[in-house]
Amino acid sequence: MWRSAARRSSLFRRLLSSSSSSYAPPAVYIVNKRGNDILNDPWYNKDTAFPMTERDRLGLRGLLPPRVTCFEEQYERFINSYRTLENNMQGEPDSTRVALAKWKDLNRLHSRNETLYYRVLIDNIEEFAPIVYTPTVGLVCENYSGLFRRSRGMYFTAKDKGEMMSMIYNWPADKVDMIVVTDGSRILGLGDLGVQGVGIPIGKLDLYVAAAGINPQKVLPVILDVGTNNEKLLEDKLYLGLRQPRLEGEEYLAIIDEFMEAVRARWPKAVVQFEDFQMKWAFETLERYRNRFCMFNDDIQGTAGVALAGLLGAVRAQGRPLHDFPNQKIVVVGAGSAGIGVLNKAKKATLKMGITEEGHNQFWVLDKDGLITKAREGLDPAVASFARGSGPNEIPDLHEGASLVEVVKKVKPHVLLGLSGVGGIFNEEVLKAMKESDSPRPAVFAMSNPTTKAECTPDDVFKHVGENAIFASGSPFSNVSLGNGKTGYANQANNMYLFPGIGLGALLSGARNISVGMLEAGAECLASYITDDEIKKGILFPPVSRHITAQVGAAVLRAAIAEDLAEGCDGVGPKELSTMSELETVDYVTQKMWYPVYHPLVSKK
Ligand SMILES: NC(=O)c1ccc[n+]([C@@H]2O[C@H](COP(=O)([O-])OP(=O)(O)OC[C@H]3O[C@@H](n4cnc5c(N)ncnc54)[C@H](O)[C@@H]3O)[C@@H](O)[C@H]2O)c1
Ligand SMILES: O=C(O)C[C@H](O)C(=O)O
Ligand SMILES: [Mg+2]
């Protein structure tokens, strides 16, 4: 039913005032503990910022140094000590040591005082994302068993079959909104890291808190330890996971099924993000659960939306209209879960622009065996519609298994996109061949993570392809100075621009499941976020922030409403959500974001 604008905005104000706004005075928290138990709980701990009245109320008098400091002083103290650490490590030749030292410093704060930790992270997200997330998180996973100090998240293993329904109640929080789960089988481009892969859900959820304002009390990192096929880990005496080969087939699926059912039983409205599953299980689990649970696979679906935004940006950067996209020649290196996800999404965009299923002809796909053609033995059905044939539209001599350099030389692509997990594969010869691209602004996307697995660096691209090139990578690199005050932009093309907004939009809509339309709405929002001026400079993506997440989240939420998938959240039903204008939805999503401030504490005892 139509409502007047005035009624609508009064309803909207009411909804906002009932939400946990960052601008409202902080609510009082009732605490079930006293004394040291509070200081040892990072959620409640304020360190030296407990006021004297609270120290009296909570049995803290005498347990802390006498001077009460304010939040700002604590913040400054942390940042200063972090800067000292940085200075002390300057000149250290081993960059691994430096990265791990920074990660440990942040991790210690995370374990001690969550309010301070998340404020530091939110305020300095560009500086700290590379430490708590890609690329340092890769290093952390590789060394996890040695670095382990304090458990974070839940571990469900092959030995827990039949127990998960009760185990899930061991998690202390009553409500969980966001779960990121991995089986550790394909951690970034580092392969099977078994139980050590738990670092990935932890890092992804840190971004959920920082960029999407999900309450850290309501996030749950999960590792499903079904064994590992990594021989080195199996022989490592420090390894903390099950020492057995990975479960396969029905045995494997039974574990994942049981976990999903346990989640549904305790938190039926939680959003579950699948992360870093090896290709076969990534696709199989997505198909198995996408219509039954509110879940998505970030590597397939999140990456696809980010890559498509980048591909459309590359069209705009040439001064071409978007409907020119089907004429762009795109070479994709890597036909795994991420590569196939990107190809399917890009093909869908082409079909939307009026190209027929038989008529699309813009992709050349390579995997570890070279160019994929219809002559490939045992052609994977997932890649079949991208396999090159031998018709009149084909470039002669581009045979099955052709090498990357041959393909680039003959195709002269507009875009070269890597999701191969092979560091340096876009070598000098390949990049020099890209210089002959048919595009005036050849684009190179080296999307593999972490940094050591990037297909090339921005320095190589601006040197060998030319200053007009466009560059994006999965892990962060610094911009390149091209002389004469000109900058070569090193964009970061990482699914971190989308997954926080997808999860947030799905959560606030209370969606039954995450549809293609919801994902498309998020991706379209990201693609239109950058202005023409920025695109002309070669800037394809915005810095990750709450602003972009709120926009993406609102787009996802509205799509859920439009598709009648929304059931509402926190007492705000689909009807109320559907009366909000686009702008009001963005405001609503922003206001629902958790923001770290100290709350007055009152003891229950
Ligand atoms: N930037 C992002 O947002 C993002 C998102 C998802 C994945 N990734 C990265 O993409 C990489 C691949 O992920 P995935 O899930 O698709 O892995 P995957 O194991 O499923 O697929 C890897 C693919 O690369 C191919 N490959 C291996 N060696 C090759 C070579 N020498 N030449 C050409 N192709 C080769 C394999 O045959 C396979 O098709 C990882 O490094 C991952 O970190 C990045
Ligand atoms: O984790 C990332 O940084 C991106 C992506 O999900 C990956 O698997 O590489
Ligand atoms: Mg991933």
XYZ file of C-alpha atoms and ligand atoms in Angstrom:
659
model
C 0.000 0.000 0.000
C 1.217 3.494 -0.827
C 2.278 5.645 2.126
C 2.787 9.384 2.179
C 6.384 10.577 2.332
C 5.735 12.111 5.764
C 4.361 8.892 7.230
C 7.181 6.988 5.678
C 9.843 9.192 7.158
C 8.241 9.126 10.606
C 8.206 5.331 10.429
C 11.816 5.480 9.332
C 12.796 7.683 12.293
C 11.099 5.241 14.645
C 12.999 2.335 13.133
C 16.273 4.187 13.474
C 15.639 5.138 17.049
C 14.990 1.505 17.913
C 18.224 0.413 16.251
C 21.630 0.317 17.947
C 22.864 3.639 16.642
C 26.486 4.666 17.032
C 25.297 8.167 17.883
C 22.987 7.220 20.788
C 24.577 7.186 24.290
C 26.051 3.740 24.900
C 23.658 1.316 26.553
C 24.486 -0.134 29.955
C 25.819 -3.703 29.864
C 24.819 -6.081 32.641
C 27.866 -8.228 33.460
C 27.715 -11.631 34.950
C 31.231 -11.523 36.360
C 33.467 -9.537 38.663
C 37.098 -8.639 39.271
C 39.772 -10.395 37.238
C 37.177 -12.293 35.228
C 36.151 -8.956 33.723
C 39.736 -7.898 33.030
C 40.311 -11.238 31.305
C 37.257 -10.847 29.090
C 38.240 -8.791 26.000
C 34.592 -7.881 25.346
C 34.178 -6.094 28.700
C 37.763 -5.152 29.457
C 38.589 -1.441 29.407
C 42.078 -1.795 30.930
C 42.986 1.468 32.679
C 39.816 3.210 31.450
C 37.512 1.719 34.109
C 36.219 4.747 36.064
C 36.510 4.546 39.860
C 32.751 4.059 40.298
C 32.895 1.033 38.034
C 36.008 -0.300 39.765
C 34.015 -0.205 43.015
C 30.889 -1.756 41.507
C 32.760 -4.563 39.771
C 35.348 -5.492 42.400
C 38.204 -4.004 40.397
C 39.608 -1.622 43.023
C 43.262 -2.436 43.563
C 43.495 -4.628 40.477
C 44.490 -1.751 38.177
C 47.005 1.091 38.326
C 45.381 4.017 40.143
C 45.254 6.598 37.359
C 42.162 6.351 35.176
C 42.952 7.034 31.533
C 40.468 7.868 28.818
C 39.892 5.907 25.624
C 41.767 8.474 23.519
C 44.883 8.120 25.679
C 44.749 4.342 25.396
C 44.333 4.625 21.659
C 47.346 6.909 21.389
C 49.395 4.626 23.620
C 48.701 1.669 21.354
C 49.425 3.539 18.127
C 52.651 4.946 19.610
C 53.860 1.532 20.675
C 52.963 0.152 17.239
C 54.990 2.944 15.597
C 57.915 2.161 17.910
C 57.741 -1.461 16.839
C 57.758 -0.348 13.205
C 60.735 1.936 13.758
C 62.656 -0.724 15.623
C 62.139 -3.129 12.741
C 63.210 -0.737 10.042
C 66.017 -2.215 7.994
C 65.074 -5.769 9.036
C 65.830 -7.782 5.891
C 63.265 -10.498 6.630
C 59.872 -8.989 5.701
C 58.159 -12.096 7.080
C 59.455 -11.292 10.576
C 58.209 -7.718 10.323
C 54.741 -8.740 9.133
C 54.386 -11.386 11.842
C 55.571 -8.988 14.558
C 52.883 -6.494 13.515
C 50.248 -9.222 13.389
C 51.227 -10.415 16.884
C 50.962 -6.880 18.242
C 47.444 -6.464 16.848
C 46.474 -9.980 17.860
C 47.525 -9.335 21.460
C 45.289 -6.265 21.541
C 42.447 -8.302 20.027
C 42.813 -10.862 22.810
C 42.891 -8.203 25.527
C 40.536 -5.372 24.633
C 38.128 -5.783 21.700
C 36.740 -2.261 21.890
C 40.150 -0.680 21.458
C 41.192 -3.278 18.872
C 38.219 -2.709 16.594
C 38.408 1.080 16.903
C 42.065 0.959 15.870
C 41.135 -1.324 12.985
C 38.194 0.794 11.795
C 40.123 4.061 11.922
C 43.172 2.637 10.149
C 41.582 -0.003 7.950
C 43.792 0.675 4.933
C 46.950 0.312 7.010
C 45.854 -2.691 9.076
C 43.838 -4.732 6.562
C 47.091 -6.083 5.036
C 48.057 -7.337 8.512
C 44.846 -8.935 9.772
C 43.795 -9.973 6.254
C 45.598 -10.638 2.963
C 48.579 -10.961 2.615
C 49.835 -11.407 6.232
C 46.974 -13.748 7.118
C 48.504 -16.200 4.607
C 51.752 -16.174 6.532
C 49.830 -16.608 9.770
C 48.034 -19.665 8.390
C 51.301 -21.190 7.196
C 52.717 -20.821 10.719
C 49.508 -21.181 12.713
C 50.399 -24.192 14.820
C 53.563 -22.471 16.058
C 51.805 -19.136 16.564
C 48.827 -20.607 18.430
C 48.282 -19.017 21.839
C 44.566 -18.653 22.435
C 41.670 -20.334 20.676
C 39.403 -18.195 18.512
C 36.358 -19.681 16.832
C 35.152 -23.283 16.695
C 36.764 -26.472 15.429
C 34.504 -29.228 14.101
C 36.385 -32.327 13.014
C 35.889 -35.659 11.340
C 35.979 -37.161 14.840
C 32.971 -35.071 15.913
C 30.472 -36.891 13.714
C 27.187 -37.215 15.567
C 28.258 -34.639 18.183
C 27.895 -31.335 16.361
C 24.302 -30.667 17.321
C 25.358 -30.533 20.978
C 28.845 -29.074 20.386
C 27.401 -25.975 18.790
C 25.926 -25.076 22.185
C 29.465 -24.857 23.587
C 29.829 -21.517 21.847
C 29.290 -18.933 24.592
C 27.337 -16.277 22.645
C 23.541 -16.597 22.554
C 23.268 -15.080 19.108
C 25.475 -15.481 16.071
C 24.849 -13.436 12.929
C 27.846 -14.187 10.704
C 29.789 -17.402 10.283
C 32.774 -17.804 7.975
C 33.741 -21.441 7.482
C 36.591 -23.159 5.682
C 37.841 -26.719 5.403
C 41.384 -25.390 4.908
C 41.779 -27.187 1.579
C 42.732 -24.177 -0.610
C 43.999 -21.368 1.555
C 44.621 -18.360 -0.729
C 47.127 -19.637 -3.309
C 48.974 -21.618 -0.619
C 47.148 -24.924 -1.053
C 45.967 -27.348 1.620
C 46.846 -25.983 5.078
C 44.458 -28.188 7.026
C 43.371 -26.850 10.414
C 45.813 -23.937 10.082
C 43.385 -22.412 7.586
C 41.352 -21.126 10.550
C 43.235 -17.830 10.165
C 41.150 -17.080 7.054
C 37.694 -17.048 8.743
C 39.207 -14.990 11.569
C 40.613 -12.422 9.109
C 37.419 -12.280 7.035
C 35.337 -11.727 10.171
C 37.650 -8.944 11.293
C 36.705 -7.183 8.072
C 33.031 -7.925 8.742
C 33.346 -6.098 12.054
C 35.479 -3.243 10.737
C 33.846 -2.654 7.356
C 30.295 -3.924 7.870
C 29.798 -3.144 11.548
C 28.814 -6.675 12.504
C 28.915 -6.972 16.299
C 32.063 -9.003 17.170
C 30.065 -10.843 19.842
C 27.943 -12.233 17.032
C 30.594 -13.562 14.663
C 31.890 -17.110 14.567
C 34.995 -18.305 12.682
C 34.807 -22.036 11.952
C 37.221 -24.633 10.675
C 35.984 -28.009 9.534
C 38.974 -30.282 10.055
C 38.415 -33.290 7.820
C 42.148 -34.098 7.683
C 44.818 -32.790 5.344
C 46.692 -34.124 2.340
C 49.619 -31.829 3.071
C 52.437 -34.281 3.861
C 54.633 -31.614 5.398
C 51.945 -30.732 7.917
C 51.179 -34.346 8.684
C 54.825 -34.810 9.625
C 55.128 -31.523 11.532
C 55.222 -32.288 15.245
C 53.640 -28.903 16.018
C 50.661 -29.466 13.695
C 47.429 -28.959 15.649
C 44.949 -30.665 13.317
C 43.856 -34.244 12.731
C 46.689 -36.382 11.400
C 44.796 -38.170 8.687
C 44.166 -37.795 4.966
C 41.196 -35.673 3.964
C 37.806 -37.322 3.994
C 36.328 -37.691 0.532
C 32.938 -38.315 -1.081
C 29.912 -39.010 1.102
C 32.009 -39.130 4.279
C 33.132 -35.572 3.626
C 29.672 -34.281 2.770
C 28.182 -35.894 5.872
C 30.452 -33.702 8.031
C 29.523 -30.507 6.207
C 25.809 -31.428 6.266
C 25.912 -32.072 9.986
C 27.645 -28.752 10.635
C 25.093 -26.824 8.556
C 22.195 -28.498 10.349
C 23.744 -27.717 13.737
C 24.037 -24.052 12.755
C 20.431 -24.014 11.613
C 19.271 -25.583 14.859
C 20.926 -22.965 17.084
C 21.006 -19.830 14.903
C 18.512 -20.254 12.071
C 19.048 -16.677 10.805
C 22.856 -16.735 10.732
C 24.534 -16.021 7.375
C 27.185 -18.606 6.453
C 30.069 -17.663 4.162
C 32.023 -20.540 2.612
C 35.669 -19.626 2.103
C 38.716 -21.257 0.562
C 37.290 -24.686 -0.192
C 39.058 -26.540 -2.996
C 37.251 -26.241 -6.311
C 35.274 -29.489 -6.370
C 33.810 -28.920 -2.919
C 33.365 -25.186 -3.435
C 30.946 -25.776 -6.317
C 29.322 -28.880 -4.865
C 28.565 -27.323 -1.477
C 27.282 -24.128 -3.099
C 24.802 -26.113 -5.187
C 23.888 -28.280 -2.221
C 23.090 -25.462 0.198
C 22.310 -22.295 -1.759
C 18.556 -22.804 -1.787
C 18.298 -24.318 1.679
C 20.436 -21.952 3.765
C 21.337 -18.294 3.858
C 24.863 -18.913 2.523
C 27.221 -17.985 -0.279
C 30.660 -18.926 -1.526
C 32.875 -15.884 -1.420
C 35.597 -17.231 -3.741
C 33.102 -18.055 -6.474
C 30.457 -15.381 -6.006
C 32.162 -12.496 -4.182
C 35.215 -12.597 -6.431
C 33.052 -12.697 -9.551
C 31.267 -9.468 -8.632
C 34.518 -7.664 -7.858
C 36.180 -8.874 -11.061
C 33.163 -7.865 -13.155
C 33.263 -4.374 -11.643
C 36.947 -4.244 -12.653
C 36.245 -5.515 -16.177
C 33.509 -2.925 -16.678
C 35.877 -0.290 -15.282
C 38.427 -1.295 -17.923
C 35.775 -0.669 -20.619
C 34.992 2.771 -19.170
C 38.701 3.627 -18.887
C 38.980 3.351 -22.681
C 36.160 5.860 -23.047
C 33.940 3.055 -24.410
C 30.261 2.637 -23.480
C 29.439 -0.321 -21.229
C 27.570 -2.100 -24.022
C 30.958 -2.481 -25.705
C 31.814 -5.071 -23.035
C 31.047 -8.083 -25.296
C 33.719 -6.812 -27.733
C 36.443 -6.889 -25.109
C 38.862 -9.773 -25.537
C 39.631 -11.291 -22.157
C 42.281 -13.905 -21.390
C 41.655 -15.636 -18.061
C 44.515 -17.636 -16.530
C 43.206 -20.094 -13.951
C 40.050 -22.143 -14.338
C 39.444 -22.914 -10.674
C 36.653 -21.878 -8.360
C 37.516 -18.183 -8.676
C 38.272 -18.199 -12.431
C 35.116 -20.111 -13.346
C 33.050 -17.897 -11.044
C 34.364 -14.807 -12.832
C 33.819 -16.324 -16.294
C 30.232 -17.303 -15.541
C 29.454 -13.861 -14.196
C 31.124 -12.053 -17.109
C 29.320 -14.278 -19.597
C 26.016 -13.547 -17.922
C 26.691 -9.817 -18.229
C 27.373 -10.334 -21.937
C 24.139 -12.261 -22.418
C 22.270 -9.456 -20.658
C 23.673 -7.115 -23.279
C 21.980 -9.108 -26.020
C 24.678 -11.604 -27.058
C 23.432 -15.151 -27.508
C 24.719 -18.233 -25.723
C 26.277 -19.438 -29.008
C 27.458 -15.963 -29.990
C 29.695 -15.098 -27.042
C 33.269 -15.240 -28.153
C 35.348 -13.016 -25.963
C 37.068 -15.352 -23.521
C 40.237 -17.405 -23.796
C 40.809 -19.575 -20.745
C 44.014 -21.270 -19.671
C 44.717 -23.633 -16.820
C 47.867 -25.472 -15.787
C 47.790 -27.355 -19.116
C 47.558 -24.223 -21.260
C 44.731 -22.976 -23.487
C 41.509 -24.906 -23.002
C 39.892 -25.980 -26.264
C 37.127 -28.378 -27.170
C 39.872 -30.852 -28.031
C 40.788 -31.111 -24.345
C 40.551 -34.675 -23.086
C 38.134 -35.012 -20.162
C 36.984 -31.401 -20.596
C 35.510 -30.186 -17.302
C 31.794 -29.388 -17.893
C 32.220 -26.212 -15.790
C 34.593 -24.799 -18.382
C 33.101 -26.363 -21.535
C 31.203 -23.294 -22.686
C 34.450 -21.274 -22.642
C 36.588 -23.841 -24.477
C 37.776 -22.536 -27.839
C 36.696 -24.392 -30.980
C 38.016 -24.485 -34.513
C 35.414 -22.466 -36.417
C 35.899 -19.461 -38.717
C 35.758 -17.109 -35.729
C 38.822 -18.716 -34.214
C 42.344 -17.419 -34.468
C 44.304 -19.960 -36.554
C 47.077 -21.909 -34.835
C 45.743 -21.407 -31.341
C 45.858 -25.058 -30.500
C 44.858 -26.985 -27.426
C 47.331 -26.345 -24.616
C 48.849 -23.234 -26.266
C 51.107 -21.349 -23.880
C 50.137 -18.072 -22.226
C 52.592 -16.039 -24.246
C 51.358 -17.558 -27.522
C 47.760 -16.786 -26.576
C 48.506 -13.195 -25.593
C 50.553 -12.586 -28.753
C 47.822 -13.901 -31.030
C 44.702 -12.685 -29.246
C 46.028 -9.209 -28.307
C 43.518 -9.113 -25.436
C 42.050 -6.020 -23.856
C 42.328 -7.680 -20.457
C 44.648 -10.295 -18.992
C 43.220 -11.683 -15.753
C 45.027 -14.088 -13.444
C 43.425 -16.338 -10.840
C 45.996 -19.101 -11.117
C 47.740 -18.992 -7.759
C 51.066 -18.945 -9.654
C 53.344 -16.066 -8.667
C 55.128 -14.233 -11.502
C 53.414 -16.133 -14.324
C 52.782 -12.810 -16.143
C 56.490 -12.486 -16.869
C 58.297 -9.892 -18.951
C 57.600 -11.700 -22.215
C 53.887 -11.969 -21.491
C 53.636 -8.328 -20.394
C 55.559 -7.099 -23.434
C 53.073 -9.043 -25.566
C 50.271 -7.222 -23.698
C 51.745 -3.948 -24.933
C 50.473 -4.977 -28.383
C 46.939 -5.280 -26.996
C 44.096 -3.996 -29.161
C 43.095 -1.749 -26.258
C 44.541 1.750 -25.848
C 44.454 0.984 -22.104
C 45.431 -2.663 -21.683
C 44.337 -4.015 -18.310
C 46.244 -6.565 -16.239
C 44.522 -8.085 -13.211
C 46.915 -10.172 -11.108
C 44.304 -11.372 -8.647
C 46.025 -14.301 -6.954
C 46.877 -14.102 -3.254
C 48.942 -13.641 -1.222
C 51.541 -11.229 -2.635
C 54.016 -14.018 -3.420
C 51.395 -15.607 -5.692
C 50.473 -12.429 -7.590
C 50.882 -13.088 -11.305
C 52.946 -9.876 -11.627
C 53.624 -6.561 -9.888
C 52.421 -3.063 -10.828
C 56.043 -1.980 -11.455
C 56.371 -4.716 -14.096
C 53.082 -3.719 -15.708
C 53.767 0.003 -15.993
C 57.292 -0.773 -17.196
C 56.519 -3.426 -19.797
C 52.932 -2.744 -20.847
C 53.174 1.026 -20.640
C 52.010 3.967 -18.607
C 48.521 3.751 -20.041
C 48.009 0.311 -18.569
C 45.470 -0.437 -15.878
C 46.539 -2.639 -13.003
C 44.747 -4.440 -10.216
C 45.900 -7.163 -7.834
C 44.318 -9.340 -5.146
C 46.891 -8.366 -2.524
C 47.831 -4.746 -1.913
C 50.741 -3.090 -3.722
C 51.886 0.554 -3.606
C 51.117 2.926 -6.447
C 53.954 3.450 -8.900
C 55.479 6.826 -9.591
C 55.705 7.216 -13.354
C 57.723 10.465 -13.256
C 56.463 13.932 -14.189
C 54.117 13.767 -11.196
C 52.127 10.944 -12.833
C 50.929 7.921 -10.873
C 50.330 4.352 -11.982
C 47.494 3.144 -9.747
C 47.832 -0.211 -8.048
C 44.185 -1.114 -7.481
C 43.303 -3.911 -5.130
C 40.794 -6.251 -6.770
C 39.777 -8.307 -3.782
C 36.438 -9.781 -2.783
C 36.684 -7.675 0.402
C 34.753 -4.946 -1.454
C 31.743 -7.202 -1.690
C 31.534 -9.927 0.917
C 31.005 -7.600 3.918
C 28.100 -5.893 2.114
C 26.639 -9.175 0.887
C 26.662 -10.608 4.408
C 25.304 -7.424 5.963
C 22.513 -7.000 3.401
C 21.519 -10.656 3.727
C 21.506 -10.405 7.524
C 19.473 -7.199 7.815
C 16.939 -8.354 5.266
C 16.615 -11.674 7.091
C 16.858 -13.368 3.704
C 15.906 -17.036 3.492
C 18.746 -17.529 1.033
C 21.157 -15.462 -1.037
C 19.917 -15.245 -4.603
C 21.720 -14.445 -7.826
C 19.717 -11.200 -7.918
C 21.000 -10.143 -4.483
C 24.594 -10.807 -5.525
C 24.097 -8.942 -8.784
C 22.649 -5.948 -6.979
C 25.746 -5.799 -4.768
C 28.117 -6.132 -7.732
C 26.271 -3.483 -9.767
C 26.444 -1.116 -6.818
C 30.211 -1.609 -6.595
C 30.656 -1.206 -10.362
C 28.851 2.142 -10.377
C 30.571 3.485 -7.273
C 33.686 4.891 -8.980
C 33.331 8.132 -10.924
C 34.347 8.597 -14.570
C 37.167 10.927 -13.521
C 38.628 8.299 -11.211
C 38.284 5.617 -13.860
C 40.125 7.784 -16.387
C 43.028 8.030 -13.964
C 43.056 4.236 -13.742
C 41.337 3.959 -10.344
C 38.911 1.028 -10.458
C 37.987 0.400 -6.825
C 37.293 2.560 -3.772
C 39.218 2.048 -0.541
C 37.400 -0.474 1.643
C 35.195 1.424 4.108
C 31.897 1.392 5.956
C 30.544 3.748 3.320
C 30.908 1.348 0.405
C 29.737 -1.578 2.555
C 26.582 0.315 3.538
C 25.827 0.994 -0.131
C 26.404 -2.613 -1.158
C 24.503 -3.893 1.884
C 21.530 -1.672 1.084
C 21.511 -2.834 -2.549
C 21.561 -6.475 -1.430
C 18.807 -5.849 1.134
C 16.574 -4.146 -1.434
C 17.070 -7.000 -3.877
C 16.027 -9.480 -1.174
C 12.854 -7.454 -0.601
C 12.151 -7.211 -4.337
C 12.474 -10.980 -4.692
C 10.293 -11.639 -1.662
C 13.120 -13.448 0.116
C 13.290 -11.115 3.110
C 11.841 -12.099 6.465
C 13.166 -9.082 8.384
C 15.571 -8.789 11.282
C 15.529 -7.477 14.879
C 11.790 -6.797 14.796
C 11.904 -4.820 11.544
C 9.791 -6.790 9.104
C 9.867 -6.947 5.307
C 6.902 -4.583 5.023
C 8.687 -1.873 6.981
C 11.904 -2.454 5.056
C 10.075 -2.196 1.751
C 8.726 1.272 2.565
C 12.228 2.741 2.788
C 13.573 4.734 -0.125
C 17.020 3.876 -1.506
C 18.617 6.587 0.596
C 16.710 5.599 3.711
C 17.837 2.012 3.257
C 21.477 3.127 3.146
C 20.908 5.202 6.311
C 19.154 2.314 8.003
C 22.005 -0.087 7.183
C 24.563 2.461 8.405
C 22.708 2.979 11.675
C 22.549 -0.750 12.309
C 26.337 -1.026 12.240
C 28.032 -1.792 15.536
C 30.625 0.760 16.601
C 33.199 0.196 19.351
C 32.697 2.400 22.423
C 33.032 1.573 26.099
C 29.666 0.837 27.680
C 28.920 1.467 31.372
C 29.034 -1.899 33.130
C 26.732 -3.011 35.915
C 27.354 -6.206 37.853
C 24.543 -8.770 37.974
C 25.900 -10.407 41.130
N 41.457 -11.387 -5.507
C 40.478 -12.082 -4.995
O 39.490 -11.538 -4.488
C 40.527 -13.582 -5.052
C 39.363 -14.304 -4.808
C 39.401 -15.697 -4.879
C 40.594 -16.338 -5.174
N 41.716 -15.595 -5.373
C 43.002 -16.233 -5.656
O 42.927 -16.934 -6.871
C 43.808 -18.044 -6.843
C 43.075 -19.265 -7.363
O 41.977 -19.574 -6.550
P 40.986 -20.747 -6.970
O 40.036 -20.942 -5.869
O 40.421 -20.519 -8.315
O 42.012 -21.968 -7.000
P 41.848 -23.340 -7.734
O 42.880 -24.246 -7.170
O 40.429 -23.769 -7.720
O 42.234 -23.012 -9.258
C 43.516 -22.688 -9.710
C 43.491 -22.747 -11.229
O 44.755 -22.269 -11.721
C 45.210 -23.168 -12.719
N 46.673 -23.117 -12.816
C 47.594 -23.681 -11.983
N 48.830 -23.483 -12.480
C 48.686 -22.798 -13.631
C 49.599 -22.331 -14.615
N 50.906 -22.520 -14.472
N 49.102 -21.687 -15.691
C 47.778 -21.484 -15.810
N 46.863 -21.894 -14.929
C 47.325 -22.557 -13.843
C 44.713 -24.516 -12.257
O 44.721 -25.458 -13.344
C 43.314 -24.145 -11.801
O 42.442 -24.105 -12.903
C 44.316 -18.145 -5.418
O 45.617 -17.589 -5.361
C 43.375 -17.271 -4.617
O 44.025 -16.650 -3.537
C 41.697 -14.234 -5.320
O 41.190 -13.879 1.026
C 41.397 -13.065 0.117
O 42.177 -12.107 0.263
C 40.673 -13.130 -1.181
C 40.155 -14.443 -1.575
O 39.087 -14.865 -0.805
C 41.195 -15.507 -1.720
O 40.866 -16.659 -1.445
O 42.294 -15.206 -2.154
Mg 39.028 -16.842 -0.352
